[in-house]
Structures are given as C-alpha cells and as structure tokens.
C-alpha cells in the first residue's frame, strides 16, 4: 500500500506568516450584503494605542484628575474602539481593510455592526480558561 506523500510543511514559513501569531475567524456580516470578513484578535500595538486613548492625562501636581462629561467619555471610548477596529478587520485573504489614516472616515460611520465585530475579535484574544468561564 502506498500512501500519498503529504508535502512537508515548513515550520519556519508557518511561524513567519503575517497573521500566524494571532487567532482569527471568518464571519459573515448580514448587514453588509452577506460579505465575509476575517476578524483577528488585536495586536499589542493596537492595545497600546487603545490604552493611550483611554488613559486619563496626568493632572498637574496637587490637582485632581479632570472628570470627563458623558459626552467626552463617549467620544473618547468611540475613538478607542475605532482605532482597535481598524486593526482587527481583515479581508478574506488576511489583509487589513483599513489603514490608520482611515480613522476619521470610520469614526463618522462607526455603529453597532462595527461594535459587534470588534467584540467578536476581542473574544478571540481571551485565554481558553477565560472563554470557558464565560
């Protein structure tokens, strides 16, 4: 009996593939005419940008931190979500759909569909234990 020889997979090529260090999944977006998109867990760089936006500025010495109004808090949180969304939405081939320069454009139309996609991408980054506990 001869077995069909499987091509040897290059471990190096797998490890160095652009998205190999990230969990991802393809989902269908009904609101976008059934388009299929790939969602990738956020990178460390995206998390850093997110934290820079959400971290309150250091108040001058001896002063209390400024309390944000509800509107300021909403705007800050939306900006942080948009920055993260730019980094997690990929086409089916694994290429980023948006660049960082698209932030203002995406921010204008960012809504519940985008937020749901971001939530799914964030879930990809949960540890197995945290995911099972949910």
PDB file of C-alpha atoms in Angstrom:
ATOM      1  CA  UNK A   1       0.000   0.000   0.000  1.00  0.00           C
ATOM      2  CA  UNK A   2       1.377   3.348  -0.911  1.00  0.00           C
ATOM      3  CA  UNK A   3       0.330   6.399   0.941  1.00  0.00           C
ATOM      4  CA  UNK A   4       0.072   9.681  -0.841  1.00  0.00           C
ATOM      5  CA  UNK A   5       3.023  11.736   0.274  1.00  0.00           C
ATOM      6  CA  UNK A   6       1.985  14.873   2.077  1.00  0.00           C
ATOM      7  CA  UNK A   7       4.078  17.903   1.211  1.00  0.00           C
ATOM      8  CA  UNK A   8       6.345  18.790   4.099  1.00  0.00           C
ATOM      9  CA  UNK A   9       5.160  21.954   5.769  1.00  0.00           C
ATOM     10  CA  UNK A  10       7.830  24.492   6.578  1.00  0.00           C
ATOM     11  CA  UNK A  11       7.509  25.272  10.263  1.00  0.00           C
ATOM     12  CA  UNK A  12       9.551  28.423   9.656  1.00  0.00           C
ATOM     13  CA  UNK A  13       7.144  29.612   6.950  1.00  0.00           C
ATOM     14  CA  UNK A  14       4.161  28.926   9.196  1.00  0.00           C
ATOM     15  CA  UNK A  15       5.697  30.777  12.143  1.00  0.00           C
ATOM     16  CA  UNK A  16       6.673  33.770  10.000  1.00  0.00           C
ATOM     17  CA  UNK A  17       3.356  34.156   8.174  1.00  0.00           C
ATOM     18  CA  UNK A  18       1.941  37.656   8.860  1.00  0.00           C
ATOM     19  CA  UNK A  19      -1.083  36.533  10.877  1.00  0.00           C
ATOM     20  CA  UNK A  20       0.346  33.317  12.298  1.00  0.00           C
ATOM     21  CA  UNK A  21       0.705  34.764  15.774  1.00  0.00           C
ATOM     22  CA  UNK A  22      -2.958  35.716  16.036  1.00  0.00           C
ATOM     23  CA  UNK A  23      -6.240  33.876  16.336  1.00  0.00           C
ATOM     24  CA  UNK A  24      -8.679  34.780  13.605  1.00  0.00           C
ATOM     25  CA  UNK A  25     -12.005  33.716  12.223  1.00  0.00           C
ATOM     26  CA  UNK A  26     -14.091  34.408   9.137  1.00  0.00           C
ATOM     27  CA  UNK A  27     -17.604  35.683   9.742  1.00  0.00           C
ATOM     28  CA  UNK A  28     -20.480  36.673   7.509  1.00  0.00           C
ATOM     29  CA  UNK A  29     -21.869  40.166   8.037  1.00  0.00           C
ATOM     30  CA  UNK A  30     -25.571  40.138   7.059  1.00  0.00           C
ATOM     31  CA  UNK A  31     -25.798  43.938   7.258  1.00  0.00           C
ATOM     32  CA  UNK A  32     -23.056  44.213   4.621  1.00  0.00           C
ATOM     33  CA  UNK A  33     -24.915  42.146   1.980  1.00  0.00           C
ATOM     34  CA  UNK A  34     -23.598  38.903   3.441  1.00  0.00           C
ATOM     35  CA  UNK A  35     -19.943  39.895   2.989  1.00  0.00           C
ATOM     36  CA  UNK A  36     -17.381  37.590   4.569  1.00  0.00           C
ATOM     37  CA  UNK A  37     -14.679  39.255   6.643  1.00  0.00           C
ATOM     38  CA  UNK A  38     -11.823  37.959   8.743  1.00  0.00           C
ATOM     39  CA  UNK A  39     -11.582  39.146  12.333  1.00  0.00           C
ATOM     40  CA  UNK A  40      -8.214  38.982  14.073  1.00  0.00           C
ATOM     41  CA  UNK A  41      -7.501  39.330  17.763  1.00  0.00           C
ATOM     42  CA  UNK A  42      -5.944  42.735  18.485  1.00  0.00           C
ATOM     43  CA  UNK A  43      -2.179  43.090  18.304  1.00  0.00           C
ATOM     44  CA  UNK A  44      -0.041  44.501  21.083  1.00  0.00           C
ATOM     45  CA  UNK A  45       0.402  47.671  19.045  1.00  0.00           C
ATOM     46  CA  UNK A  46      -3.363  48.147  18.758  1.00  0.00           C
ATOM     47  CA  UNK A  47      -3.786  47.556  22.507  1.00  0.00           C
ATOM     48  CA  UNK A  48      -1.101  50.165  23.179  1.00  0.00           C
ATOM     49  CA  UNK A  49      -2.916  52.749  21.029  1.00  0.00           C
ATOM     50  CA  UNK A  50      -6.205  51.863  22.735  1.00  0.00           C
ATOM     51  CA  UNK A  51      -4.685  52.368  26.191  1.00  0.00           C
ATOM     52  CA  UNK A  52      -3.070  55.664  25.184  1.00  0.00           C
ATOM     53  CA  UNK A  53      -6.512  56.974  24.236  1.00  0.00           C
ATOM     54  CA  UNK A  54      -8.350  55.668  27.291  1.00  0.00           C
ATOM     55  CA  UNK A  55      -5.719  56.541  29.902  1.00  0.00           C
ATOM     56  CA  UNK A  56      -6.594  59.849  31.573  1.00  0.00           C
ATOM     57  CA  UNK A  57      -3.916  62.528  31.276  1.00  0.00           C
ATOM     58  CA  UNK A  58      -1.784  63.128  34.341  1.00  0.00           C
ATOM     59  CA  UNK A  59      -3.088  66.186  36.198  1.00  0.00           C
ATOM     60  CA  UNK A  60      -0.679  68.908  37.270  1.00  0.00           C
ATOM     61  CA  UNK A  61       0.828  68.220  40.684  1.00  0.00           C
ATOM     62  CA  UNK A  62      -1.599  68.893  43.505  1.00  0.00           C
ATOM     63  CA  UNK A  63      -4.675  68.819  41.248  1.00  0.00           C
ATOM     64  CA  UNK A  64      -7.356  66.192  40.891  1.00  0.00           C
ATOM     65  CA  UNK A  65      -7.779  64.455  37.518  1.00  0.00           C
ATOM     66  CA  UNK A  66     -10.374  66.140  35.313  1.00  0.00           C
ATOM     67  CA  UNK A  67     -13.689  64.263  35.338  1.00  0.00           C
ATOM     68  CA  UNK A  68     -14.970  63.726  31.814  1.00  0.00           C
ATOM     69  CA  UNK A  69     -18.512  64.636  30.884  1.00  0.00           C
ATOM     70  CA  UNK A  70     -20.657  61.819  29.490  1.00  0.00           C
ATOM     71  CA  UNK A  71     -20.172  63.263  26.005  1.00  0.00           C
ATOM     72  CA  UNK A  72     -16.379  63.455  26.405  1.00  0.00           C
ATOM     73  CA  UNK A  73     -16.310  59.892  27.729  1.00  0.00           C
ATOM     74  CA  UNK A  74     -18.428  58.663  24.796  1.00  0.00           C
ATOM     75  CA  UNK A  75     -16.169  60.415  22.269  1.00  0.00           C
ATOM     76  CA  UNK A  76     -13.018  59.031  23.927  1.00  0.00           C
ATOM     77  CA  UNK A  77     -14.393  55.476  24.050  1.00  0.00           C
ATOM     78  CA  UNK A  78     -15.599  55.621  20.442  1.00  0.00           C
ATOM     79  CA  UNK A  79     -12.178  56.842  19.286  1.00  0.00           C
ATOM     80  CA  UNK A  80     -10.501  53.968  21.142  1.00  0.00           C
ATOM     81  CA  UNK A  81     -12.925  51.433  19.642  1.00  0.00           C
ATOM     82  CA  UNK A  82     -12.394  52.798  16.120  1.00  0.00           C
ATOM     83  CA  UNK A  83      -8.606  52.575  16.491  1.00  0.00           C
ATOM     84  CA  UNK A  84      -8.960  48.969  17.606  1.00  0.00           C
ATOM     85  CA  UNK A  85     -11.479  48.192  14.827  1.00  0.00           C
ATOM     86  CA  UNK A  86      -9.010  49.416  12.191  1.00  0.00           C
ATOM     87  CA  UNK A  87      -6.570  46.739  13.342  1.00  0.00           C
ATOM     88  CA  UNK A  88      -8.913  43.751  13.595  1.00  0.00           C
ATOM     89  CA  UNK A  89     -10.918  43.877  10.333  1.00  0.00           C
ATOM     90  CA  UNK A  90      -9.281  41.926   7.515  1.00  0.00           C
ATOM     91  CA  UNK A  91     -10.438  40.746   4.110  1.00  0.00           C
ATOM     92  CA  UNK A  92     -10.755  37.013   3.463  1.00  0.00           C
ATOM     93  CA  UNK A  93      -7.099  36.846   2.395  1.00  0.00           C
ATOM     94  CA  UNK A  94      -5.964  38.315   5.722  1.00  0.00           C
ATOM     95  CA  UNK A  95      -5.155  41.845   4.517  1.00  0.00           C
ATOM     96  CA  UNK A  96      -6.158  44.880   6.559  1.00  0.00           C
ATOM     97  CA  UNK A  97      -9.236  46.588   5.154  1.00  0.00           C
ATOM     98  CA  UNK A  98      -8.382  49.974   6.690  1.00  0.00           C
ATOM     99  CA  UNK A  99      -5.169  51.852   7.352  1.00  0.00           C
ATOM    100  CA  UNK A 100      -4.567  54.103  10.336  1.00  0.00           C
ATOM    101  CA  UNK A 101      -5.287  57.068   8.042  1.00  0.00           C
ATOM    102  CA  UNK A 102      -8.918  55.881   7.753  1.00  0.00           C
ATOM    103  CA  UNK A 103      -9.657  56.648  11.409  1.00  0.00           C
ATOM    104  CA  UNK A 104     -11.709  59.823  10.792  1.00  0.00           C
ATOM    105  CA  UNK A 105     -13.721  58.207   7.984  1.00  0.00           C
ATOM    106  CA  UNK A 106     -14.536  55.099  10.021  1.00  0.00           C
ATOM    107  CA  UNK A 107     -15.325  57.191  13.091  1.00  0.00           C
ATOM    108  CA  UNK A 108     -18.059  59.027  11.173  1.00  0.00           C
ATOM    109  CA  UNK A 109     -19.958  55.816  10.407  1.00  0.00           C
ATOM    110  CA  UNK A 110     -18.933  53.587  13.342  1.00  0.00           C
ATOM    111  CA  UNK A 111     -22.027  51.902  14.724  1.00  0.00           C
ATOM    112  CA  UNK A 112     -23.467  48.760  16.301  1.00  0.00           C
ATOM    113  CA  UNK A 113     -22.383  46.422  13.484  1.00  0.00           C
ATOM    114  CA  UNK A 114     -18.783  47.583  13.829  1.00  0.00           C
ATOM    115  CA  UNK A 115     -19.025  47.261  17.603  1.00  0.00           C
ATOM    116  CA  UNK A 116     -20.320  43.679  17.358  1.00  0.00           C
ATOM    117  CA  UNK A 117     -17.452  42.741  15.041  1.00  0.00           C
ATOM    118  CA  UNK A 118     -14.968  44.298  17.451  1.00  0.00           C
ATOM    119  CA  UNK A 119     -16.499  42.325  20.338  1.00  0.00           C
ATOM    120  CA  UNK A 120     -16.045  39.074  18.407  1.00  0.00           C
ATOM    121  CA  UNK A 121     -12.406  39.932  17.690  1.00  0.00           C
ATOM    122  CA  UNK A 122     -11.786  40.725  21.362  1.00  0.00           C
ATOM    123  CA  UNK A 123     -13.202  37.320  22.319  1.00  0.00           C
ATOM    124  CA  UNK A 124     -10.532  35.698  20.138  1.00  0.00           C
ATOM    125  CA  UNK A 125      -7.914  37.112  22.482  1.00  0.00           C
ATOM    126  CA  UNK A 126      -9.357  35.544  25.612  1.00  0.00           C
ATOM    127  CA  UNK A 127      -7.446  32.678  27.143  1.00  0.00           C
ATOM    128  CA  UNK A 128      -9.089  29.274  26.860  1.00  0.00           C
ATOM    129  CA  UNK A 129      -9.857  29.344  30.589  1.00  0.00           C
ATOM    130  CA  UNK A 130     -11.494  32.772  30.398  1.00  0.00           C
ATOM    131  CA  UNK A 131     -13.514  31.752  27.350  1.00  0.00           C
ATOM    132  CA  UNK A 132     -14.798  28.627  29.103  1.00  0.00           C
ATOM    133  CA  UNK A 133     -15.742  30.659  32.186  1.00  0.00           C
ATOM    134  CA  UNK A 134     -17.991  32.955  30.125  1.00  0.00           C
TER     135      UNK A 134
END
